mmCIF file of C-alpha atoms in Angstrom:
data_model
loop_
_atom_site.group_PDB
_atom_site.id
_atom_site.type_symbol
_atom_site.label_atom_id
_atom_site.label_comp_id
_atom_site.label_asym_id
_atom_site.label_seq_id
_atom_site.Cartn_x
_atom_site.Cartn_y
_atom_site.Cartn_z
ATOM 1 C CA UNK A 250 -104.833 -5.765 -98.229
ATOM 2 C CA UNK A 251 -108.505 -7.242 -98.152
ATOM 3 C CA UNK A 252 -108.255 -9.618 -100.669
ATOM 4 C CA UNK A 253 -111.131 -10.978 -100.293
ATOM 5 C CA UNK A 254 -112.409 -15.368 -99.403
ATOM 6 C CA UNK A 255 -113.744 -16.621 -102.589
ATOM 7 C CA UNK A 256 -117.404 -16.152 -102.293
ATOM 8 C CA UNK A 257 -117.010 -13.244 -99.654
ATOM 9 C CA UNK A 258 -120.382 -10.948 -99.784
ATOM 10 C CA UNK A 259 -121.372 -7.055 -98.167
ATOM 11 C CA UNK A 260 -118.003 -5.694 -97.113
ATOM 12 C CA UNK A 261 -114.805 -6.002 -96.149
ATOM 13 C CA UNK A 262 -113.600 -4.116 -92.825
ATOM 14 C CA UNK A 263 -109.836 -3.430 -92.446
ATOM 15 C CA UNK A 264 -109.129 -2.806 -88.536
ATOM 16 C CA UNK A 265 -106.007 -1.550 -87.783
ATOM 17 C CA UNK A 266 -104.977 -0.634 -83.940
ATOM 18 C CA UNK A 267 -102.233 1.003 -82.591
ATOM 19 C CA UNK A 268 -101.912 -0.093 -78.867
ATOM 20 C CA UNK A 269 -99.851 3.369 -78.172
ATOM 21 C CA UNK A 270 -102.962 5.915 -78.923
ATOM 22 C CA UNK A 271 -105.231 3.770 -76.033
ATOM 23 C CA UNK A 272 -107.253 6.131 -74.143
ATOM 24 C CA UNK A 273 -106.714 4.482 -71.327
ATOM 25 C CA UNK A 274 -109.785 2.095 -71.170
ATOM 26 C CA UNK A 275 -108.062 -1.102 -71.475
ATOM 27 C CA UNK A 276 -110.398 -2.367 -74.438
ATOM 28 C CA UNK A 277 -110.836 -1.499 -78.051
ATOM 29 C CA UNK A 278 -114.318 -2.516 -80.312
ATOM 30 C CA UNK A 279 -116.699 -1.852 -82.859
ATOM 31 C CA UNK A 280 -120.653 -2.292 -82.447
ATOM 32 C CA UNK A 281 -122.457 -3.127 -85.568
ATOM 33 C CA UNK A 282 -125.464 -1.007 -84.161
ATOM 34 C CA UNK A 283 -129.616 -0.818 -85.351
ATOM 35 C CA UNK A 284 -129.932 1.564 -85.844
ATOM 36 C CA UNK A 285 -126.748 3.393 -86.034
ATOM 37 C CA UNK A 286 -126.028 4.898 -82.326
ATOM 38 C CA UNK A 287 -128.418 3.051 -80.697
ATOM 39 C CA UNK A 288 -126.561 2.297 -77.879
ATOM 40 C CA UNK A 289 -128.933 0.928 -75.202
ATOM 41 C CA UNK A 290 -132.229 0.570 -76.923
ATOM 42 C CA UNK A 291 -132.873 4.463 -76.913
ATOM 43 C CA UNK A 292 -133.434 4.933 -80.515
ATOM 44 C CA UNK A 293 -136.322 2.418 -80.797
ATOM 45 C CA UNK A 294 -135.848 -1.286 -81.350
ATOM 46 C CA UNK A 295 -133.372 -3.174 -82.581
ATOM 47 C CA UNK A 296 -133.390 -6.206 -85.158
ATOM 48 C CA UNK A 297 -135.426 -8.826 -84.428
ATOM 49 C CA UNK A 298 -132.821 -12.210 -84.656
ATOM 50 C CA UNK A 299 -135.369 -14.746 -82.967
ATOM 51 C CA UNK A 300 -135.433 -16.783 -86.359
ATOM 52 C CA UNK A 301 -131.789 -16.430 -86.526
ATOM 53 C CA UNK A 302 -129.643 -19.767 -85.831
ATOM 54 C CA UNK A 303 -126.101 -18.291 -86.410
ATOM 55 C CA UNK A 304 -123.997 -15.791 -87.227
ATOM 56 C CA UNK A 305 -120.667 -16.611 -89.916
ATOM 57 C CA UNK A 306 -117.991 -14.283 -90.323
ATOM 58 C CA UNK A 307 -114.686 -14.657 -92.048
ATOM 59 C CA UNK A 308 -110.888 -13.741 -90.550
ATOM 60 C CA UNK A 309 -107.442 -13.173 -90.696
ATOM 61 C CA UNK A 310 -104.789 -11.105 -89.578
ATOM 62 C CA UNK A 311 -102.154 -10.663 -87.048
ATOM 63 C CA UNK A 312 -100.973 -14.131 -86.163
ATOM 64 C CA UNK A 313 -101.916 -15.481 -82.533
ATOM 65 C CA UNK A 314 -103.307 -12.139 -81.608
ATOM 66 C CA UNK A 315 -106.741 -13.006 -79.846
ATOM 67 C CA UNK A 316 -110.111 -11.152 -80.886
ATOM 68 C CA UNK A 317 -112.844 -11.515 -79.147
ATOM 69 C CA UNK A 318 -116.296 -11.551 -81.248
ATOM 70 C CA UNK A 319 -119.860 -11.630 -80.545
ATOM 71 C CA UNK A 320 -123.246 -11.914 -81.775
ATOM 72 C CA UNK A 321 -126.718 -10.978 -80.884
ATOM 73 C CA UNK A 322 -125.578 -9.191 -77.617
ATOM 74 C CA UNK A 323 -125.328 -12.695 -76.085
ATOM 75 C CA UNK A 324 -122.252 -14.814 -77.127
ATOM 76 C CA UNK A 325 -118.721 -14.005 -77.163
ATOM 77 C CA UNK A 326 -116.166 -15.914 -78.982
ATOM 78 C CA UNK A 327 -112.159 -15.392 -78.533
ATOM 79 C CA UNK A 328 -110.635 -16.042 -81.723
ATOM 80 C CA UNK A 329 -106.609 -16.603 -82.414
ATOM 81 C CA UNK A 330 -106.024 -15.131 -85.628
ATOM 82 C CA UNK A 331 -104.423 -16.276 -88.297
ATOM 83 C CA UNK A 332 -102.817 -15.352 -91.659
ATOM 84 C CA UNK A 333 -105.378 -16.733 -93.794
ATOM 85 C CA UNK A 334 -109.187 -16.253 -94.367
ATOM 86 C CA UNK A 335 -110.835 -18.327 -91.627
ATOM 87 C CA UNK A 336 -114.541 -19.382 -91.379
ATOM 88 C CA UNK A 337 -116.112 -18.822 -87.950
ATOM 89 C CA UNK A 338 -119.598 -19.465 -86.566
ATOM 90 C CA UNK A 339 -121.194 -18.534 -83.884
ATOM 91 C CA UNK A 340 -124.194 -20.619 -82.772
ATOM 92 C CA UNK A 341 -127.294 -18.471 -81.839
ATOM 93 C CA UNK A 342 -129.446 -21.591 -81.355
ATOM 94 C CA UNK A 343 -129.805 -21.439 -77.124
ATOM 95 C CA UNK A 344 -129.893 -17.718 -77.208
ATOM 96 C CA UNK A 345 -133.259 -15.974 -75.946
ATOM 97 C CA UNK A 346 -134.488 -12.927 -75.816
ATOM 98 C CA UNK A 347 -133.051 -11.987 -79.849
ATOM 99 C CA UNK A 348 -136.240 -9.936 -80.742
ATOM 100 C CA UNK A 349 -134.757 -6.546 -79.894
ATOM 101 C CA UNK A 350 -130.669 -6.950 -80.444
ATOM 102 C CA UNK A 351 -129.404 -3.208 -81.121
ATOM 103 C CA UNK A 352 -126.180 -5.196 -81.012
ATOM 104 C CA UNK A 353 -125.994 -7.525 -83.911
ATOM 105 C CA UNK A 354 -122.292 -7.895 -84.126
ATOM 106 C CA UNK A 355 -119.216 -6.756 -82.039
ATOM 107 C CA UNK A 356 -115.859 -7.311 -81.566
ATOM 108 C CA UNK A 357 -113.344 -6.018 -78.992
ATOM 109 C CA UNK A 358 -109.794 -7.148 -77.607
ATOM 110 C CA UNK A 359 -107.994 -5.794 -74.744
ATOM 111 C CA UNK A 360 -105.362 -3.126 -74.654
ATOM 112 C CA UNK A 361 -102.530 -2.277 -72.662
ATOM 113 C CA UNK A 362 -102.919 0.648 -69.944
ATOM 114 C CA UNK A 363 -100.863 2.617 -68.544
ATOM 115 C CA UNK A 364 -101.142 4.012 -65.492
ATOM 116 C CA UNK A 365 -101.243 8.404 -65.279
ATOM 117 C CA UNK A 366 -98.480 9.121 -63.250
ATOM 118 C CA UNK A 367 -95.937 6.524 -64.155
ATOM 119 C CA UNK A 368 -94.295 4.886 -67.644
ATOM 120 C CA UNK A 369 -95.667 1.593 -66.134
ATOM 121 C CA UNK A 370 -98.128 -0.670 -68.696
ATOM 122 C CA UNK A 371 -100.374 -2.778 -66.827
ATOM 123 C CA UNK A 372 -102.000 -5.646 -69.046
ATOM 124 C CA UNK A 373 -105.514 -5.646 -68.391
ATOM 125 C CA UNK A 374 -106.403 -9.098 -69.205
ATOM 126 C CA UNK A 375 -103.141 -11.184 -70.226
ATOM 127 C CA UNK A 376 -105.195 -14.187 -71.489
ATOM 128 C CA UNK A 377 -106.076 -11.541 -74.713
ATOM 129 C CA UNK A 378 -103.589 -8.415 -74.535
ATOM 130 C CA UNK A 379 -103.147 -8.854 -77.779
ATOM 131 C CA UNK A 380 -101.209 -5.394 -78.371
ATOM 132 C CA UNK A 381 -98.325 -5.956 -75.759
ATOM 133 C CA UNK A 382 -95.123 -4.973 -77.443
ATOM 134 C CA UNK A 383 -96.698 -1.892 -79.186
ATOM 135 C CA UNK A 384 -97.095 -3.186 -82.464
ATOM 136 C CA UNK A 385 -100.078 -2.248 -84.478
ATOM 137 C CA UNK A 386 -102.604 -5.119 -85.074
ATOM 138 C CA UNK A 387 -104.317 -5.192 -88.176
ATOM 139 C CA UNK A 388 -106.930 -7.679 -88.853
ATOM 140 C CA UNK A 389 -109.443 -7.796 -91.797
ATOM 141 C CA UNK A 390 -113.461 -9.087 -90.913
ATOM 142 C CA UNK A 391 -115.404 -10.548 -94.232
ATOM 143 C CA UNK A 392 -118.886 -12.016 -95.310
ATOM 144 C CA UNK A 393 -120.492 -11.534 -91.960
ATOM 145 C CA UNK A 394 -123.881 -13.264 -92.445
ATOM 146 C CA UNK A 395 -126.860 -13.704 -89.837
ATOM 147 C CA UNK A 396 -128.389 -16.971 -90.955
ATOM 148 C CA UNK A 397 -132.017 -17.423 -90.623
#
């Protein structure tokens, strides 16, 4: 359940993935978009983040599986999860170029794939396959802030 960090503010995401229903990819995610389906600037510009020095979100989940997060387009942080609400913070301060970010917030892990004519699972990046095994990982994002 999302029981929430004391404190917690905006919302709390439950993210649940079953490794078996991979399309094939390799990789799972969720964008944080501006505006929504912006993908590549084609909507208009983004947020601008150039007074921004961070970015804190709160964790927990699965235990060991790796998630990788990211802020402002720019900085990607691999993150072992844990059982129990975890602080993170991800330093925006040597980041340029944060007056258009369509991407404010993202996170992503890798997924088994397996290959079209055989049973055969391939990990595509064993250093975060978190979802070897087949087991669903569920993991639970909270407070995400963009500190100014």
């Amino acid at each position: 359940d999302c029981e929430r960090p004391d404190g917690a503010e905006g919302q709390c995401y439950r993210v649940g993935i079953d490794p078996t229903l991979s399309d094939g990819t390799g990789w799972v995610g969720i964008y944080w978009l501006h505006p929504d389906n912006n993908w590549n600037g084609d909507l208009g510009p983004g947020c601008n983040l150039e007074t921004a020095t961070s970015v804190t979100f709160q964790v927990k989940g699965t235990a060991d599986a790796i998630v990788n997060f990211n802020a402002a387009e720019a900085i990607e942080q691999p993150i072992t999860l844990t059982e129990e609400w975890t602080e993170y913070t991800i330093d925006l301060s040597s980041v340029w170029g944060t007056e258009n970010v369509w991407g404010g917030f993202v996170f992503s892990l890798a997924l088994p794939v397996v290959a079209e004519d055989t049973d055969t699972t391939v990990d595509t990046d064993t250093d975060t396959n978190v979802a070897a095994g087949g087991e669903t990982l569920v993991f639970y994002i909270d407070d995400i802030t963009i500190n100014i």
